[in-house]
Amino acid sequence: MPGPLVVNDSVVIPDAELVWRFSRSSGPGGQGVNTTDSRVELTFDLAASTALPPALKERARGRLGADTITIAASEYRSQLRNREAARHRLAQRLREAIAPPPKRRRPTKPSRGAVERRITAKKHRSDVKRLRRDPP
């Protein structure tokens, strides 16, 4: 399980840049909850990372709004599974943060047929409501 964190095809974070902390998880769990450190905190320092090029670093910093990312995982009883969940969530968050911006929408006008259909439907609806009224 230890090893580099693969974010995408071009970005791989070395294991040395990931900081792990372990603590006791809260909630039910029987006797084991008081003795095992199954809660995991994974911290990644974006500013000090050498794995990301400067352009991707700036994009991620702008989208995340911080220089460090901390992921906490305590949904499983096993520390190993919580470590895997934290690694997966960090990779997903970084993938979203360094993704290229979406293409800009090119504004378009409705077609003449669409405008005519809309006007016809409005007139029909108006006629239906007019016919429902009581005669004066």
PDB file of C-alpha atoms in Angstrom:
ATOM      1  CA  MET A   1       0.000   0.000   0.000  1.00  0.00           C
ATOM      2  CA  PRO A   2       2.779   2.498   0.659  1.00  0.00           C
ATOM      3  CA  GLY A   3       4.203   4.001  -2.461  1.00  0.00           C
ATOM      4  CA  PRO A   4       3.600   6.915  -4.764  1.00  0.00           C
ATOM      5  CA  LEU A   5       0.076   8.296  -5.101  1.00  0.00           C
ATOM      6  CA  VAL A   6      -1.035   8.272  -8.737  1.00  0.00           C
ATOM      7  CA  VAL A   7      -3.325  11.262  -9.373  1.00  0.00           C
ATOM      8  CA  ASN A   8      -3.478  10.972 -13.167  1.00  0.00           C
ATOM      9  CA  ASP A   9      -1.210   9.925 -16.048  1.00  0.00           C
ATOM     10  CA  SER A  10       1.139  12.872 -15.641  1.00  0.00           C
ATOM     11  CA  VAL A  11       1.010  13.573 -11.876  1.00  0.00           C
ATOM     12  CA  VAL A  12       2.452  11.127  -9.337  1.00  0.00           C
ATOM     13  CA  ILE A  13       3.031  12.238  -5.743  1.00  0.00           C
ATOM     14  CA  PRO A  14       5.937  10.553  -3.969  1.00  0.00           C
ATOM     15  CA  ASP A  15       5.179   8.854  -0.674  1.00  0.00           C
ATOM     16  CA  ALA A  16       7.654  11.174   1.119  1.00  0.00           C
ATOM     17  CA  GLU A  17       5.360  14.181   0.490  1.00  0.00           C
ATOM     18  CA  LEU A  18       2.409  12.568   2.284  1.00  0.00           C
ATOM     19  CA  VAL A  19       2.116  13.050   6.064  1.00  0.00           C
ATOM     20  CA  TRP A  20       0.090  10.463   7.996  1.00  0.00           C
ATOM     21  CA  ARG A  21      -1.399  10.783  11.501  1.00  0.00           C
ATOM     22  CA  PHE A  22      -3.341   8.108  13.338  1.00  0.00           C
ATOM     23  CA  SER A  23      -5.729   8.410  16.269  1.00  0.00           C
ATOM     24  CA  ARG A  24      -8.558   6.566  17.913  1.00  0.00           C
ATOM     25  CA  SER A  25     -11.782   6.612  16.010  1.00  0.00           C
ATOM     26  CA  SER A  26     -15.001   7.725  17.693  1.00  0.00           C
ATOM     27  CA  GLY A  27     -18.303   5.909  17.757  1.00  0.00           C
ATOM     28  CA  PRO A  28     -19.297   2.311  18.408  1.00  0.00           C
ATOM     29  CA  GLY A  29     -16.851  -0.484  17.831  1.00  0.00           C
ATOM     30  CA  GLY A  30     -16.778  -2.667  20.904  1.00  0.00           C
ATOM     31  CA  GLN A  31     -13.616  -3.345  22.851  1.00  0.00           C
ATOM     32  CA  GLY A  32     -11.331  -2.661  19.901  1.00  0.00           C
ATOM     33  CA  VAL A  33     -12.325   0.994  19.602  1.00  0.00           C
ATOM     34  CA  ASN A  34     -10.408   1.886  22.764  1.00  0.00           C
ATOM     35  CA  THR A  35      -7.179   0.208  21.759  1.00  0.00           C
ATOM     36  CA  THR A  36      -6.682   0.644  18.000  1.00  0.00           C
ATOM     37  CA  ASP A  37      -5.677   3.814  16.191  1.00  0.00           C
ATOM     38  CA  SER A  38      -7.924   3.307  13.173  1.00  0.00           C
ATOM     39  CA  ARG A  39      -8.717   6.953  12.334  1.00  0.00           C
ATOM     40  CA  VAL A  40      -6.411   8.320   9.632  1.00  0.00           C
ATOM     41  CA  GLU A  41      -5.457  11.885   8.718  1.00  0.00           C
ATOM     42  CA  LEU A  42      -3.573  12.378   5.472  1.00  0.00           C
ATOM     43  CA  THR A  43      -1.959  15.779   4.890  1.00  0.00           C
ATOM     44  CA  PHE A  44      -0.432  16.981   1.648  1.00  0.00           C
ATOM     45  CA  ASP A  45       1.469  20.276   1.389  1.00  0.00           C
ATOM     46  CA  LEU A  46       0.634  21.657  -2.028  1.00  0.00           C
ATOM     47  CA  ALA A  47       3.053  24.594  -1.813  1.00  0.00           C
ATOM     48  CA  ALA A  48       6.088  22.444  -0.968  1.00  0.00           C
ATOM     49  CA  SER A  49       5.325  19.689  -3.462  1.00  0.00           C
ATOM     50  CA  THR A  50       7.759  18.951  -6.255  1.00  0.00           C
ATOM     51  CA  ALA A  51       5.347  16.601  -8.041  1.00  0.00           C
ATOM     52  CA  LEU A  52       3.201  19.370  -9.547  1.00  0.00           C
ATOM     53  CA  PRO A  53       4.373  21.871 -12.165  1.00  0.00           C
ATOM     54  CA  PRO A  54       3.920  25.550 -11.177  1.00  0.00           C
ATOM     55  CA  ALA A  55       0.931  26.064 -13.489  1.00  0.00           C
ATOM     56  CA  LEU A  56      -0.988  23.128 -11.980  1.00  0.00           C
ATOM     57  CA  LYS A  57       0.014  24.253  -8.480  1.00  0.00           C
ATOM     58  CA  GLU A  58      -1.501  27.692  -9.069  1.00  0.00           C
ATOM     59  CA  ARG A  59      -4.670  26.198 -10.555  1.00  0.00           C
ATOM     60  CA  ALA A  60      -5.069  23.833  -7.599  1.00  0.00           C
ATOM     61  CA  ARG A  61      -4.320  26.570  -5.064  1.00  0.00           C
ATOM     62  CA  GLY A  62      -6.952  28.797  -6.655  1.00  0.00           C
ATOM     63  CA  ARG A  63      -9.608  26.086  -6.636  1.00  0.00           C
ATOM     64  CA  LEU A  64      -8.853  24.676  -3.200  1.00  0.00           C
ATOM     65  CA  GLY A  65      -8.145  28.004  -1.511  1.00  0.00           C
ATOM     66  CA  ALA A  66      -5.374  26.559   0.662  1.00  0.00           C
ATOM     67  CA  ASP A  67      -1.768  25.380   0.511  1.00  0.00           C
ATOM     68  CA  THR A  68      -2.363  22.183   2.483  1.00  0.00           C
ATOM     69  CA  ILE A  69      -4.985  19.505   2.018  1.00  0.00           C
ATOM     70  CA  THR A  70      -6.012  17.356   4.970  1.00  0.00           C
ATOM     71  CA  ILE A  71      -8.200  14.296   4.500  1.00  0.00           C
ATOM     72  CA  ALA A  72      -9.652  12.454   7.496  1.00  0.00           C
ATOM     73  CA  ALA A  73     -10.987   8.915   7.157  1.00  0.00           C
ATOM     74  CA  SER A  74     -12.624   6.947   9.943  1.00  0.00           C
ATOM     75  CA  GLU A  75     -15.483   5.127   8.264  1.00  0.00           C
ATOM     76  CA  TYR A  76     -13.875   1.676   8.483  1.00  0.00           C
ATOM     77  CA  ARG A  77     -12.784  -0.281  11.524  1.00  0.00           C
ATOM     78  CA  SER A  78      -9.488  -1.194   9.912  1.00  0.00           C
ATOM     79  CA  GLN A  79      -6.651   1.328   9.738  1.00  0.00           C
ATOM     80  CA  LEU A  80      -5.531  -0.130   6.416  1.00  0.00           C
ATOM     81  CA  ARG A  81      -8.927   0.431   4.788  1.00  0.00           C
ATOM     82  CA  ASN A  82      -9.061   3.973   6.192  1.00  0.00           C
ATOM     83  CA  ARG A  83      -5.604   4.625   4.717  1.00  0.00           C
ATOM     84  CA  GLU A  84      -6.785   3.397   1.326  1.00  0.00           C
ATOM     85  CA  ALA A  85      -9.924   5.569   1.564  1.00  0.00           C
ATOM     86  CA  ALA A  86      -7.856   8.648   2.468  1.00  0.00           C
ATOM     87  CA  ARG A  87      -5.440   8.061  -0.435  1.00  0.00           C
ATOM     88  CA  HIS A  88      -8.343   7.609  -2.845  1.00  0.00           C
ATOM     89  CA  ARG A  89     -10.078  10.814  -1.643  1.00  0.00           C
ATOM     90  CA  LEU A  90      -6.870  12.858  -1.844  1.00  0.00           C
ATOM     91  CA  ALA A  91      -6.225  11.649  -5.388  1.00  0.00           C
ATOM     92  CA  GLN A  92      -9.814  12.478  -6.376  1.00  0.00           C
ATOM     93  CA  ARG A  93      -9.652  15.951  -4.843  1.00  0.00           C
ATOM     94  CA  LEU A  94      -6.337  16.717  -6.549  1.00  0.00           C
ATOM     95  CA  ARG A  95      -7.665  15.375  -9.863  1.00  0.00           C
ATOM     96  CA  GLU A  96     -10.599  17.797  -9.667  1.00  0.00           C
ATOM     97  CA  ALA A  97      -8.360  20.695  -8.567  1.00  0.00           C
ATOM     98  CA  ILE A  98      -5.872  20.386 -11.431  1.00  0.00           C
ATOM     99  CA  ALA A  99      -8.416  19.589 -14.157  1.00  0.00           C
ATOM    100  CA  PRO A 100      -8.416  22.056 -17.049  1.00  0.00           C
ATOM    101  CA  PRO A 101     -11.212  24.617 -17.014  1.00  0.00           C
ATOM    102  CA  PRO A 102     -14.326  23.643 -18.985  1.00  0.00           C
ATOM    103  CA  LYS A 103     -14.819  24.984 -22.493  1.00  0.00           C
ATOM    104  CA  ARG A 104     -16.665  28.271 -22.665  1.00  0.00           C
ATOM    105  CA  ARG A 105     -20.214  28.038 -23.934  1.00  0.00           C
ATOM    106  CA  ARG A 106     -20.755  29.587 -27.322  1.00  0.00           C
ATOM    107  CA  PRO A 107     -24.027  31.534 -27.168  1.00  0.00           C
ATOM    108  CA  THR A 108     -26.581  30.594 -29.809  1.00  0.00           C
ATOM    109  CA  LYS A 109     -29.944  31.957 -30.946  1.00  0.00           C
ATOM    110  CA  PRO A 110     -33.076  29.816 -31.039  1.00  0.00           C
ATOM    111  CA  SER A 111     -34.042  28.744 -34.543  1.00  0.00           C
ATOM    112  CA  ARG A 112     -36.947  30.402 -36.339  1.00  0.00           C
ATOM    113  CA  GLY A 113     -38.972  27.182 -36.081  1.00  0.00           C
ATOM    114  CA  ALA A 114     -38.421  26.994 -32.324  1.00  0.00           C
ATOM    115  CA  VAL A 115     -39.568  30.610 -31.894  1.00  0.00           C
ATOM    116  CA  GLU A 116     -42.673  29.983 -34.019  1.00  0.00           C
ATOM    117  CA  ARG A 117     -43.543  26.803 -32.076  1.00  0.00           C
ATOM    118  CA  ARG A 118     -43.200  28.709 -28.791  1.00  0.00           C
ATOM    119  CA  ILE A 119     -45.456  31.554 -29.977  1.00  0.00           C
ATOM    120  CA  THR A 120     -48.032  29.082 -31.336  1.00  0.00           C
ATOM    121  CA  ALA A 121     -48.097  27.202 -28.035  1.00  0.00           C
ATOM    122  CA  LYS A 122     -48.554  30.461 -26.113  1.00  0.00           C
ATOM    123  CA  LYS A 123     -51.440  31.514 -28.380  1.00  0.00           C
ATOM    124  CA  HIS A 124     -53.094  28.108 -28.006  1.00  0.00           C
ATOM    125  CA  ARG A 125     -52.805  28.270 -24.226  1.00  0.00           C
ATOM    126  CA  SER A 126     -54.242  31.799 -24.260  1.00  0.00           C
ATOM    127  CA  ASP A 127     -57.210  30.625 -26.351  1.00  0.00           C
ATOM    128  CA  VAL A 128     -57.867  27.717 -23.965  1.00  0.00           C
ATOM    129  CA  LYS A 129     -57.961  30.072 -20.972  1.00  0.00           C
ATOM    130  CA  ARG A 130     -60.073  32.643 -22.866  1.00  0.00           C
ATOM    131  CA  LEU A 131     -62.687  29.978 -23.697  1.00  0.00           C
ATOM    132  CA  ARG A 132     -62.951  28.994 -20.041  1.00  0.00           C
ATOM    133  CA  ARG A 133     -64.114  32.466 -19.004  1.00  0.00           C
ATOM    134  CA  ASP A 134     -67.781  33.275 -18.457  1.00  0.00           C
ATOM    135  CA  PRO A 135     -69.291  35.329 -21.271  1.00  0.00           C
ATOM    136  CA  PRO A 136     -69.852  39.003 -20.310  1.00  0.00           C
TER     137      PRO A 136
END
